[in-house]
Amino acid sequence: MFEKSHLQQFYIDGKWQSHVTDEQFGEVINPATGEPTDKIAFGSAEDIDLAVRAAHRAFPSFASWKQSERNELVEQVCSVYERRMGDFVDAITAEMGAPREYVSRAAQAPSGLGHFRAAVEAAERLHFRYRQGTAFIVREPVGVCALITPWNWPMNQVACKVAPALIAGCTMVLKPSQAAPYSATVLAEVLHEAGVPAGVFNSVQGEGARLGGALSSHPLVDMVSLTGSNMAGEQVTRAAAPTAKRVSLELGGKSANIILPGANLDEAVTHGVLTMMYNSGQTCVAPSRMLVPMDSIEEVERIARKACATIVVGDPSDPHTTMGPIANERQFKKVLSMIASGQQEGAKLIYGGTQRPDNCPKGFYVQPTVFSRVNNRMTIAQEEIFGPVLVIIPYEDLTDAVEIANDSPFGLSGYVYGADKAQAAAVAAKLRTGMVHLNGAPVDFQAPWGGYKQSGNGREWGAWGIEEFLETKAILGVDEHFSLA
């Protein structure tokens, strides 16, 4: 899968290095069993400094590359990544419990490759140098970037930062989640084999609380890009503020899924339930609030139960499994506490609950769980649960539905399902979210990804993702024939 010794090392300045301080290690837990499988080295502020300084030294040279050269480099990354796809599949299943065939092979591992390919395609359409009025405009790399990523979609979240940073000409230090170290190790090996120059990409494993501040406050870091919790976003922003760094945040979500009157309920409800439960509900854009016409509530409940009954919970290595465990014990306990909160607040539990699935005597398994007749003031309707828990909220009319959907501190994504596509699009236009999916439309790697309100700032994916890593310079007073080689 990958070189085991690399778990006790960091990838800095083009080579695998032991860390510079007294050795500290953390356990990697198999979420399917709850038992440790490996140990990884935990970095310190000194390790971060070593990595940042390597990136700082590498920046002038890499920033001077021609755009075509950087595009070719990322294309080579794609070639190596594709050859090692099986290693990514195995790594993601092992580290966070995603079902190997249904999730890791079908979506998790390929999403990383998708972002590298999309970055090359987007770069070919972007104008990095052009005239505007009397000025010559130059889009230049922002500099040394700190990339901090989560465990729920490990390669998706890493690649959608690393790929545009490489295309833009930035150098970087990646701090992947300590709960998902395997796939990040595979990626470092891929980038090394692909010929990414020494110092351009660096990776230090370890605790987010310990390393996030060291990265965000480092005077040689020019930008921080974080995907994570709202608390982590606040901490990173505060640490970056004294040096006025650029900060890009993709944070939490509590996406509403509005099923319109007249929609095909069998299709809409089934799609909503299965999309919510995919990846064990550990997706920031999961449609966790299903809003349905009040007079359809009983039919919706019936269909939701039927959809949940088709979900196969179990060992992620079993090809028949469609829902694996929660990725770690901390999140497992949070999900169970939120289910208990829903029961205490009086929501109607129509499927699942806090009981462990019968066929899963150990590990961090939770049943697919659905609450109905939920009030939007309930905790389970307002807070991000990040597990396989769906809440069904009845609405009176479309005005009421839009008000409920927007009555959230989050604004990452939204969903609208209706027989009349024009009506669905009109409703989508009223949602205060960065993205809206109509009638089950899938994601598009070339479309911008990001949210409103407390879901963060900035955009990732495609051209928008590259622009996050660029500065804009205006050169004034040049003649009309001026150009930069």
GROMACS .gro file of C-alpha atoms in nm:
model
  485
    1MET     CA    1   0.000   0.000   0.000
    2PHE     CA    2   0.281   0.240   0.096
    3GLU     CA    3   0.618   0.234   0.266
    4LYS     CA    4   0.540   0.169   0.636
    5SER     CA    5   0.848   0.359   0.757
    6HIS     CA    6   0.702   0.676   0.610
    7LEU     CA    7   0.441   0.680   0.888
    8GLN     CA    8   0.721   0.760   1.132
    9GLN     CA    9   0.868   1.029   0.906
   10PHE     CA   10   0.765   1.354   0.741
   11TYR     CA   11   0.806   1.446   0.376
   12ILE     CA   12   1.013   1.765   0.380
   13ASP     CA   13   1.233   1.923   0.113
   14GLY     CA   14   1.197   1.632  -0.128
   15LYS     CA   15   1.284   1.350   0.110
   16TRP     CA   16   1.148   1.151   0.403
   17GLN     CA   17   1.293   1.279   0.730
   18SER     CA   18   1.266   1.188   1.095
   19HIS     CA   19   1.131   1.474   1.300
   20VAL     CA   20   1.367   1.709   1.475
   21THR     CA   21   1.232   1.694   1.831
   22ASP     CA   22   1.181   1.416   2.084
   23GLU     CA   23   0.975   1.147   1.919
   24GLN     CA   24   0.602   1.147   1.987
   25PHE     CA   25   0.361   0.907   1.827
   26GLY     CA   26  -0.014   0.868   1.789
   27GLU     CA   27  -0.213   0.554   1.723
   28VAL     CA   28  -0.408   0.491   1.404
   29ILE     CA   29  -0.736   0.324   1.496
   30ASN     CA   30  -0.928   0.092   1.264
   31PRO     CA   31  -1.286   0.226   1.291
   32ALA     CA   32  -1.430  -0.113   1.192
   33THR     CA   33  -1.281  -0.275   1.503
   34GLY     CA   34  -1.193   0.011   1.735
   35GLU     CA   35  -0.842  -0.134   1.767
   36PRO     CA   36  -0.505   0.025   1.684
   37THR     CA   37  -0.335  -0.076   1.360
   38ASP     CA   38  -0.031   0.154   1.334
   39LYS     CA   39   0.155   0.441   1.492
   40ILE     CA   40   0.235   0.769   1.321
   41ALA     CA   41   0.489   1.033   1.416
   42PHE     CA   42   0.334   1.347   1.562
   43GLY     CA   43   0.510   1.663   1.452
   44SER     CA   44   0.593   1.973   1.653
   45ALA     CA   45   0.636   2.343   1.585
   46GLU     CA   46   1.001   2.272   1.502
   47ASP     CA   47   0.899   2.025   1.233
   48ILE     CA   48   0.654   2.279   1.093
   49ASP     CA   49   0.927   2.542   1.083
   50LEU     CA   50   1.157   2.304   0.894
   51ALA     CA   51   0.883   2.234   0.637
   52VAL     CA   52   0.783   2.600   0.597
   53ARG     CA   53   1.142   2.707   0.544
   54ALA     CA   54   1.185   2.438   0.278
   55ALA     CA   55   0.876   2.569   0.100
   56HIS     CA   56   1.002   2.926   0.134
   57ARG     CA   57   1.336   2.836  -0.028
   58ALA     CA   58   1.166   2.650  -0.312
   59PHE     CA   59   0.916   2.924  -0.394
   60PRO     CA   60   1.120   3.164  -0.613
   61SER     CA   61   1.228   2.890  -0.851
   62PHE     CA   62   0.889   2.717  -0.877
   63ALA     CA   63   0.704   3.046  -0.916
   64SER     CA   64   0.920   3.127  -1.219
   65TRP     CA   65   0.817   2.812  -1.408
   66LYS     CA   66   0.618   2.860  -1.726
   67GLN     CA   67   0.249   2.780  -1.690
   68SER     CA   68   0.282   2.503  -1.946
   69GLU     CA   69   0.556   2.344  -1.734
   70ARG     CA   70   0.339   2.343  -1.422
   71ASN     CA   71   0.048   2.199  -1.620
   72GLU     CA   72   0.275   1.920  -1.747
   73LEU     CA   73   0.388   1.848  -1.392
   74VAL     CA   74   0.031   1.806  -1.270
   75GLU     CA   75  -0.045   1.584  -1.569
   76GLN     CA   76   0.244   1.362  -1.459
   77VAL     CA   77   0.096   1.357  -1.107
   78CYS     CA   78  -0.229   1.235  -1.264
   79SER     CA   79  -0.047   0.952  -1.439
   80VAL     CA   80   0.120   0.826  -1.120
   81TYR     CA   81  -0.196   0.877  -0.914
   82GLU     CA   82  -0.400   0.668  -1.158
   83ARG     CA   83  -0.145   0.387  -1.145
   84ARG     CA   84  -0.165   0.383  -0.765
   85MET     CA   85  -0.543   0.412  -0.745
   86GLY     CA   86  -0.570   0.075  -0.570
   87ASP     CA   87  -0.336   0.195  -0.295
   88PHE     CA   88  -0.558   0.498  -0.233
   89VAL     CA   89  -0.865   0.273  -0.218
   90ASP     CA   90  -0.703   0.046   0.041
   91ALA     CA   91  -0.567   0.339   0.242
   92ILE     CA   92  -0.899   0.523   0.267
   93THR     CA   93  -1.090   0.209   0.363
   94ALA     CA   94  -0.834   0.127   0.631
   95GLU     CA   95  -0.806   0.473   0.784
   96MET     CA   96  -1.166   0.593   0.792
   97GLY     CA   97  -1.382   0.288   0.727
   98ALA     CA   98  -1.532   0.380   0.392
   99PRO     CA   99  -1.679   0.070   0.218
  100ARG     CA  100  -1.408  -0.038  -0.026
  101GLU     CA  101  -1.623  -0.088  -0.336
  102TYR     CA  102  -1.928   0.132  -0.276
  103VAL     CA  103  -1.743   0.440  -0.148
  104SER     CA  104  -1.362   0.420  -0.161
  105ARG     CA  105  -1.331   0.279  -0.513
  106ALA     CA  106  -1.644   0.443  -0.653
  107ALA     CA  107  -1.593   0.795  -0.516
  108GLN     CA  108  -1.332   0.868  -0.251
  109ALA     CA  109  -1.011   0.769  -0.431
  110PRO     CA  110  -1.117   0.885  -0.781
  111SER     CA  111  -1.218   1.227  -0.648
  112GLY     CA  112  -0.855   1.313  -0.582
  113LEU     CA  113  -0.758   1.232  -0.939
  114GLY     CA  114  -1.060   1.429  -1.057
  115HIS     CA  115  -0.931   1.744  -0.890
  116PHE     CA  116  -0.583   1.714  -1.040
  117ARG     CA  117  -0.732   1.671  -1.387
  118ALA     CA  118  -0.980   1.953  -1.335
  119ALA     CA  119  -0.702   2.190  -1.229
  120VAL     CA  120  -0.515   2.134  -1.556
  121GLU     CA  121  -0.832   2.184  -1.759
  122ALA     CA  122  -0.919   2.503  -1.571
  123ALA     CA  123  -0.567   2.644  -1.606
  124GLU     CA  124  -0.590   2.616  -1.983
  125ARG     CA  125  -0.890   2.851  -1.976
  126LEU     CA  126  -0.759   3.103  -1.723
  127HIS     CA  127  -0.584   3.424  -1.826
  128PHE     CA  128  -0.277   3.468  -1.607
  129ARG     CA  129  -0.152   3.774  -1.802
  130TYR     CA  130  -0.363   4.025  -1.993
  131ARG     CA  131  -0.422   4.395  -2.063
  132GLN     CA  132  -0.700   4.583  -1.883
  133GLY     CA  133  -0.739   4.945  -1.987
  134THR     CA  134  -0.397   5.108  -1.952
  135ALA     CA  135  -0.263   4.838  -1.720
  136PHE     CA  136  -0.098   4.504  -1.774
  137ILE     CA  137  -0.247   4.251  -1.529
  138VAL     CA  138  -0.039   3.965  -1.392
  139ARG     CA  139  -0.181   3.679  -1.183
  140GLU     CA  140   0.101   3.549  -0.964
  141PRO     CA  141   0.128   3.270  -0.703
  142VAL     CA  142   0.043   3.389  -0.353
  143GLY     CA  143   0.349   3.221  -0.198
  144VAL     CA  144   0.393   2.958   0.074
  145CYS     CA  145   0.060   2.795   0.161
  146ALA     CA  146  -0.048   2.601   0.469
  147LEU     CA  147  -0.303   2.334   0.379
  148ILE     CA  148  -0.503   2.182   0.666
  149THR     CA  149  -0.741   1.899   0.579
  150PRO     CA  150  -0.997   1.671   0.750
  151TRP     CA  151  -1.056   1.296   0.766
  152ASN     CA  152  -1.400   1.253   0.609
  153TRP     CA  153  -1.307   1.276   0.237
  154PRO     CA  154  -0.929   1.267   0.279
  155MET     CA  155  -0.808   1.265  -0.082
  156ASN     CA  156  -1.089   1.484  -0.211
  157GLN     CA  157  -1.005   1.755   0.041
  158VAL     CA  158  -0.628   1.726   0.002
  159ALA     CA  159  -0.628   1.719  -0.379
  160CYS     CA  160  -0.863   2.015  -0.420
  161LYS     CA  161  -0.598   2.224  -0.240
  162VAL     CA  162  -0.271   2.067  -0.359
  163ALA     CA  163  -0.369   2.057  -0.729
  164PRO     CA  164  -0.458   2.428  -0.769
  165ALA     CA  165  -0.164   2.531  -0.552
  166LEU     CA  166   0.073   2.345  -0.784
  167ILE     CA  167  -0.093   2.488  -1.095
  168ALA     CA  168  -0.071   2.840  -0.952
  169GLY     CA  169   0.300   2.805  -0.872
  170CYS     CA  170   0.273   2.801  -0.493
  171THR     CA  171   0.477   2.593  -0.253
  172MET     CA  172   0.305   2.429   0.040
  173VAL     CA  173   0.300   2.246   0.371
  174LEU     CA  174   0.019   1.994   0.414
  175LYS     CA  175  -0.111   1.904   0.761
  176PRO     CA  176  -0.351   1.614   0.698
  177SER     CA  177  -0.584   1.479   0.963
  178GLN     CA  178  -0.414   1.258   1.218
  179ALA     CA  179  -0.710   1.022   1.173
  180ALA     CA  180  -0.641   0.978   0.800
  181PRO     CA  181  -0.262   0.944   0.762
  182TYR     CA  182  -0.247   0.658   0.513
  183SER     CA  183  -0.384   0.826   0.200
  184ALA     CA  184  -0.178   1.139   0.266
  185THR     CA  185   0.133   0.921   0.281
  186VAL     CA  186   0.044   0.760  -0.053
  187LEU     CA  187  -0.005   1.105  -0.206
  188ALA     CA  188   0.338   1.224  -0.086
  189GLU     CA  189   0.490   0.919  -0.254
  190VAL     CA  190   0.295   0.994  -0.573
  191LEU     CA  191   0.410   1.358  -0.584
  192HIS     CA  192   0.770   1.252  -0.523
  193GLU     CA  193   0.760   0.996  -0.805
  194ALA     CA  194   0.593   1.245  -1.038
  195GLY     CA  195   0.890   1.478  -1.003
  196VAL     CA  196   0.752   1.761  -0.791
  197PRO     CA  197   1.066   1.963  -0.703
  198ALA     CA  198   1.213   1.944  -0.354
  199GLY     CA  199   1.045   2.184  -0.114
  200VAL     CA  200   0.742   2.252  -0.333
  201PHE     CA  201   0.529   1.999  -0.145
  202ASN     CA  202   0.591   1.917   0.221
  203SER     CA  203   0.379   1.716   0.463
  204VAL     CA  204   0.385   1.697   0.844
  205GLN     CA  205   0.150   1.463   1.030
  206GLY     CA  206   0.020   1.532   1.379
  207GLU     CA  207  -0.242   1.688   1.601
  208GLY     CA  208  -0.443   1.970   1.448
  209ALA     CA  209  -0.468   2.164   1.773
  210ARG     CA  210  -0.091   2.158   1.808
  211LEU     CA  211   0.020   2.214   1.449
  212GLY     CA  212  -0.260   2.431   1.309
  213GLY     CA  213  -0.155   2.732   1.512
  214ALA     CA  214   0.213   2.683   1.430
  215LEU     CA  215   0.132   2.683   1.059
  216SER     CA  216  -0.122   2.964   1.065
  217SER     CA  217   0.099   3.199   1.266
  218HIS     CA  218   0.429   3.124   1.091
  219PRO     CA  219   0.568   3.449   0.945
  220LEU     CA  220   0.684   3.279   0.623
  221VAL     CA  221   0.337   3.138   0.543
  222ASP     CA  222   0.142   3.362   0.304
  223MET     CA  223  -0.190   3.177   0.293
  224VAL     CA  224  -0.387   2.925   0.498
  225SER     CA  225  -0.648   2.699   0.338
  226LEU     CA  226  -0.848   2.494   0.585
  227THR     CA  227  -1.133   2.248   0.558
  228GLY     CA  228  -1.267   2.156   0.899
  229SER     CA  229  -1.487   2.248   1.190
  230ASN     CA  230  -1.604   2.598   1.268
  231MET     CA  231  -1.394   2.594   1.584
  232ALA     CA  232  -1.084   2.508   1.381
  233GLY     CA  233  -1.170   2.786   1.136
  234GLU     CA  234  -1.192   3.040   1.417
  235GLN     CA  235  -0.861   2.928   1.568
  236VAL     CA  236  -0.680   2.943   1.233
  237THR     CA  237  -0.823   3.286   1.153
  238ARG     CA  238  -0.711   3.426   1.488
  239ALA     CA  239  -0.362   3.279   1.448
  240ALA     CA  240  -0.327   3.420   1.096
  241ALA     CA  241  -0.459   3.768   1.176
  242PRO     CA  242  -0.140   3.930   1.316
  243THR     CA  243   0.044   3.870   0.988
  244ALA     CA  244  -0.258   3.950   0.766
  245LYS     CA  245  -0.245   3.617   0.585
  246ARG     CA  246  -0.502   3.521   0.328
  247VAL     CA  247  -0.734   3.265   0.487
  248SER     CA  248  -0.967   3.037   0.289
  249LEU     CA  249  -1.216   2.834   0.493
  250GLU     CA  250  -1.455   2.551   0.407
  251LEU     CA  251  -1.642   2.475   0.726
  252GLY     CA  252  -1.966   2.313   0.839
  253GLY     CA  253  -2.300   2.258   0.673
  254LYS     CA  254  -2.661   2.175   0.751
  255SER     CA  255  -2.801   2.152   0.402
  256ALA     CA  256  -3.174   2.167   0.339
  257ASN     CA  257  -3.330   1.936   0.080
  258ILE     CA  258  -3.659   2.090  -0.031
  259ILE     CA  259  -3.896   1.842  -0.192
  260LEU     CA  260  -4.152   2.045  -0.383
  261PRO     CA  261  -4.526   1.974  -0.405
  262GLY     CA  262  -4.590   1.746  -0.700
  263ALA     CA  263  -4.246   1.587  -0.693
  264ASN     CA  264  -4.218   1.212  -0.740
  265LEU     CA  265  -4.192   1.121  -0.372
  266ASP     CA  266  -4.052   0.773  -0.427
  267GLU     CA  267  -3.763   0.914  -0.629
  268ALA     CA  268  -3.705   1.230  -0.426
  269VAL     CA  269  -3.723   1.080  -0.078
  270THR     CA  270  -3.523   0.770  -0.166
  271HIS     CA  271  -3.252   0.979  -0.328
  272GLY     CA  272  -3.245   1.215  -0.030
  273VAL     CA  273  -3.215   0.935   0.224
  274LEU     CA  274  -2.943   0.743   0.040
  275THR     CA  275  -2.744   1.058  -0.037
  276MET     CA  276  -2.760   1.155   0.330
  277MET     CA  277  -2.636   0.814   0.446
  278TYR     CA  278  -2.354   0.789   0.189
  279ASN     CA  279  -2.010   0.787   0.352
  280SER     CA  280  -2.192   0.724   0.684
  281GLY     CA  281  -2.330   1.078   0.669
  282GLN     CA  282  -1.980   1.223   0.706
  283THR     CA  283  -2.009   1.474   0.424
  284CYS     CA  284  -2.023   1.849   0.480
  285VAL     CA  285  -2.280   1.898   0.201
  286ALA     CA  286  -2.500   1.604   0.304
  287PRO     CA  287  -2.875   1.683   0.267
  288SER     CA  288  -2.935   1.649   0.640
  289ARG     CA  289  -3.264   1.844   0.659
  290MET     CA  290  -3.539   1.707   0.435
  291LEU     CA  291  -3.819   1.962   0.395
  292VAL     CA  292  -4.147   1.812   0.272
  293PRO     CA  293  -4.506   1.930   0.220
  294MET     CA  294  -4.701   1.888   0.542
  295ASP     CA  295  -4.979   1.690   0.375
  296SER     CA  296  -4.723   1.434   0.245
  297ILE     CA  297  -4.550   1.361   0.575
  298GLU     CA  298  -4.690   1.010   0.630
  299GLU     CA  299  -4.603   0.897   0.278
  300VAL     CA  300  -4.254   1.048   0.314
  301GLU     CA  301  -4.200   0.856   0.638
  302ARG     CA  302  -4.299   0.529   0.472
  303ILE     CA  303  -4.061   0.581   0.181
  304ALA     CA  304  -3.777   0.689   0.415
  305ARG     CA  305  -3.813   0.369   0.619
  306LYS     CA  306  -3.809   0.160   0.303
  307ALA     CA  307  -3.497   0.336   0.175
  308CYS     CA  308  -3.312   0.288   0.504
  309ALA     CA  309  -3.393  -0.083   0.499
  310THR     CA  310  -3.192  -0.120   0.175
  311ILE     CA  311  -2.873   0.009   0.337
  312VAL     CA  312  -2.623  -0.265   0.422
  313VAL     CA  313  -2.423  -0.172   0.732
  314GLY     CA  314  -2.112  -0.376   0.799
  315ASP     CA  315  -1.747  -0.454   0.737
  316PRO     CA  316  -1.607  -0.200   0.488
  317SER     CA  317  -1.403  -0.472   0.319
  318ASP     CA  318  -1.720  -0.666   0.229
  319PRO     CA  319  -1.820  -0.578  -0.131
  320HIS     CA  320  -2.187  -0.586  -0.034
  321THR     CA  321  -2.151  -0.321   0.239
  322THR     CA  322  -2.294   0.020   0.154
  323MET     CA  323  -2.239   0.192   0.492
  324GLY     CA  324  -1.936   0.144   0.711
  325PRO     CA  325  -1.849   0.274   1.057
  326ILE     CA  326  -1.809   0.629   1.178
  327ALA     CA  327  -1.446   0.722   1.115
  328ASN     CA  328  -1.330   0.768   1.474
  329GLU     CA  329  -1.442   0.724   1.833
  330ARG     CA  330  -1.481   1.093   1.909
  331GLN     CA  331  -1.722   1.142   1.621
  332PHE     CA  332  -1.900   0.816   1.704
  333LYS     CA  333  -1.978   0.941   2.054
  334LYS     CA  334  -2.096   1.277   1.920
  335VAL     CA  335  -2.336   1.115   1.673
  336LEU     CA  336  -2.487   0.895   1.945
  337SER     CA  337  -2.529   1.195   2.175
  338MET     CA  338  -2.706   1.389   1.899
  339ILE     CA  339  -2.945   1.098   1.835
  340ALA     CA  340  -3.020   1.089   2.208
  341SER     CA  341  -3.079   1.466   2.197
  342GLY     CA  342  -3.335   1.424   1.919
  343GLN     CA  343  -3.523   1.167   2.122
  344GLN     CA  344  -3.517   1.389   2.431
  345GLU     CA  345  -3.647   1.690   2.235
  346GLY     CA  346  -3.948   1.493   2.116
  347ALA     CA  347  -3.870   1.429   1.752
  348LYS     CA  348  -4.036   1.120   1.605
  349LEU     CA  349  -3.778   0.844   1.552
  350ILE     CA  350  -3.889   0.643   1.250
  351TYR     CA  351  -3.573   0.441   1.182
  352GLY     CA  352  -3.249   0.357   1.362
  353GLY     CA  353  -3.147   0.499   1.698
  354THR     CA  354  -2.862   0.461   1.943
  355GLN     CA  355  -2.857   0.081   1.941
  356ARG     CA  356  -2.555  -0.079   1.777
  357PRO     CA  357  -2.634  -0.270   1.453
  358ASP     CA  358  -2.683  -0.639   1.537
  359ASN     CA  359  -2.410  -0.760   1.300
  360CYS     CA  360  -2.146  -0.515   1.426
  361PRO     CA  361  -2.042  -0.616   1.781
  362LYS     CA  362  -1.738  -0.389   1.780
  363GLY     CA  363  -1.617  -0.079   1.599
  364PHE     CA  364  -1.778   0.263   1.561
  365TYR     CA  365  -2.100   0.161   1.389
  366VAL     CA  366  -2.424   0.361   1.395
  367GLN     CA  367  -2.753   0.264   1.234
  368PRO     CA  368  -2.894   0.485   0.958
  369THR     CA  369  -3.126   0.705   1.163
  370VAL     CA  370  -3.424   0.918   1.060
  371PHE     CA  371  -3.626   1.161   1.271
  372SER     CA  372  -3.955   1.304   1.147
  373ARG     CA  373  -4.194   1.583   1.252
  374VAL     CA  374  -3.887   1.784   1.350
  375ASN     CA  375  -3.904   2.150   1.447
  376ASN     CA  376  -3.628   2.364   1.300
  377ARG     CA  377  -3.549   2.495   1.649
  378MET     CA  378  -3.442   2.150   1.768
  379THR     CA  379  -3.073   2.085   1.819
  380ILE     CA  380  -3.073   1.809   1.556
  381ALA     CA  381  -3.208   2.060   1.302
  382GLN     CA  382  -2.959   2.336   1.377
  383GLU     CA  383  -2.628   2.165   1.458
  384GLU     CA  384  -2.414   1.969   1.216
  385ILE     CA  385  -2.423   1.605   1.330
  386PHE     CA  386  -2.180   1.464   1.071
  387GLY     CA  387  -2.321   1.115   1.085
  388PRO     CA  388  -2.601   0.907   0.927
  389VAL     CA  389  -2.883   1.108   1.083
  390LEU     CA  390  -3.158   1.266   0.873
  391VAL     CA  391  -3.426   1.503   1.003
  392ILE     CA  392  -3.756   1.546   0.819
  393ILE     CA  393  -3.924   1.885   0.863
  394PRO     CA  394  -4.276   1.953   0.729
  395TYR     CA  395  -4.353   2.291   0.568
  396GLU     CA  396  -4.681   2.472   0.491
  397ASP     CA  397  -4.594   2.636   0.157
  398LEU     CA  398  -4.289   2.730  -0.048
  399THR     CA  399  -4.240   3.058   0.136
  400ASP     CA  400  -4.229   2.861   0.459
  401ALA     CA  401  -3.988   2.605   0.305
  402VAL     CA  402  -3.741   2.873   0.194
  403GLU     CA  403  -3.756   3.042   0.534
  404ILE     CA  404  -3.684   2.714   0.711
  405ALA     CA  405  -3.401   2.631   0.470
  406ASN     CA  406  -3.234   2.969   0.525
  407ASP     CA  407  -3.293   2.962   0.902
  408SER     CA  408  -2.950   2.816   0.971
  409PRO     CA  409  -2.609   2.954   1.066
  410PHE     CA  410  -2.469   2.750   0.776
  411GLY     CA  411  -2.493   2.806   0.403
  412LEU     CA  412  -2.277   2.549   0.230
  413SER     CA  413  -2.516   2.362   0.002
  414GLY     CA  414  -2.881   2.302  -0.071
  415TYR     CA  415  -3.103   2.065  -0.268
  416VAL     CA  416  -3.432   2.113  -0.449
  417TYR     CA  417  -3.634   1.828  -0.601
  418GLY     CA  418  -3.941   1.899  -0.816
  419ALA     CA  419  -4.128   1.792  -1.126
  420ASP     CA  420  -4.114   2.147  -1.266
  421LYS     CA  421  -3.745   2.230  -1.323
  422ALA     CA  422  -3.819   2.600  -1.367
  423GLN     CA  423  -3.991   2.608  -1.030
  424ALA     CA  424  -3.705   2.414  -0.872
  425ALA     CA  425  -3.451   2.663  -1.014
  426ALA     CA  426  -3.658   2.957  -0.888
  427VAL     CA  427  -3.658   2.809  -0.537
  428ALA     CA  428  -3.283   2.741  -0.563
  429ALA     CA  429  -3.223   3.108  -0.639
  430LYS     CA  430  -3.372   3.201  -0.301
  431LEU     CA  431  -3.143   2.978  -0.095
  432ARG     CA  432  -2.854   3.145   0.086
  433THR     CA  433  -2.602   2.877   0.002
  434GLY     CA  434  -2.290   2.847  -0.211
  435MET     CA  435  -2.426   2.551  -0.405
  436VAL     CA  436  -2.766   2.404  -0.492
  437HIS     CA  437  -2.832   2.061  -0.649
  438LEU     CA  438  -3.147   2.031  -0.859
  439ASN     CA  439  -3.320   1.693  -0.887
  440GLY     CA  440  -3.021   1.494  -0.768
  441ALA     CA  441  -2.759   1.663  -0.986
  442PRO     CA  442  -2.408   1.538  -0.897
  443VAL     CA  443  -2.106   1.753  -0.814
  444ASP     CA  444  -1.894   1.901  -1.092
  445PHE     CA  445  -1.519   1.938  -1.036
  446GLN     CA  446  -1.520   2.250  -1.257
  447ALA     CA  447  -1.791   2.426  -1.052
  448PRO     CA  448  -1.704   2.642  -0.748
  449TRP     CA  449  -1.724   2.478  -0.406
  450GLY     CA  450  -1.780   2.683  -0.092
  451GLY     CA  451  -2.043   2.841   0.126
  452TYR     CA  452  -2.214   3.145   0.272
  453LYS     CA  453  -2.237   3.254   0.636
  454GLN     CA  454  -2.063   3.026   0.888
  455SER     CA  455  -1.986   2.769   0.622
  456GLY     CA  456  -1.672   2.965   0.543
  457ASN     CA  457  -1.528   3.196   0.279
  458GLY     CA  458  -1.345   3.161  -0.048
  459ARG     CA  459  -1.407   2.897  -0.314
  460GLU     CA  460  -1.238   2.575  -0.418
  461TRP     CA  461  -1.251   2.348  -0.727
  462GLY     CA  462  -1.184   2.434  -1.090
  463ALA     CA  463  -1.085   2.786  -1.191
  464TRP     CA  464  -1.214   2.930  -0.863
  465GLY     CA  465  -0.981   2.700  -0.671
  466ILE     CA  466  -0.679   2.819  -0.869
  467GLU     CA  467  -0.771   3.185  -0.820
  468GLU     CA  468  -0.763   3.138  -0.442
  469PHE     CA  469  -0.389   3.075  -0.476
  470LEU     CA  470  -0.316   3.379  -0.696
  471GLU     CA  471  -0.228   3.740  -0.625
  472THR     CA  472  -0.316   4.012  -0.877
  473LYS     CA  473  -0.059   4.270  -0.988
  474ALA     CA  474  -0.127   4.573  -1.208
  475ILE     CA  475   0.171   4.709  -1.404
  476LEU     CA  476   0.089   5.064  -1.508
  477GLY     CA  477   0.248   5.285  -1.771
  478VAL     CA  478   0.357   5.016  -2.015
  479ASP     CA  479   0.314   5.052  -2.390
  480GLU     CA  480   0.065   4.848  -2.589
  481HIS     CA  481   0.328   4.599  -2.705
  482PHE     CA  482   0.452   4.516  -2.354
  483SER     CA  483   0.449   4.152  -2.246
  484LEU     CA  484   0.624   3.930  -1.993
  485ALA     CA  485   0.806   3.624  -2.127
   0.00000   0.00000   0.00000
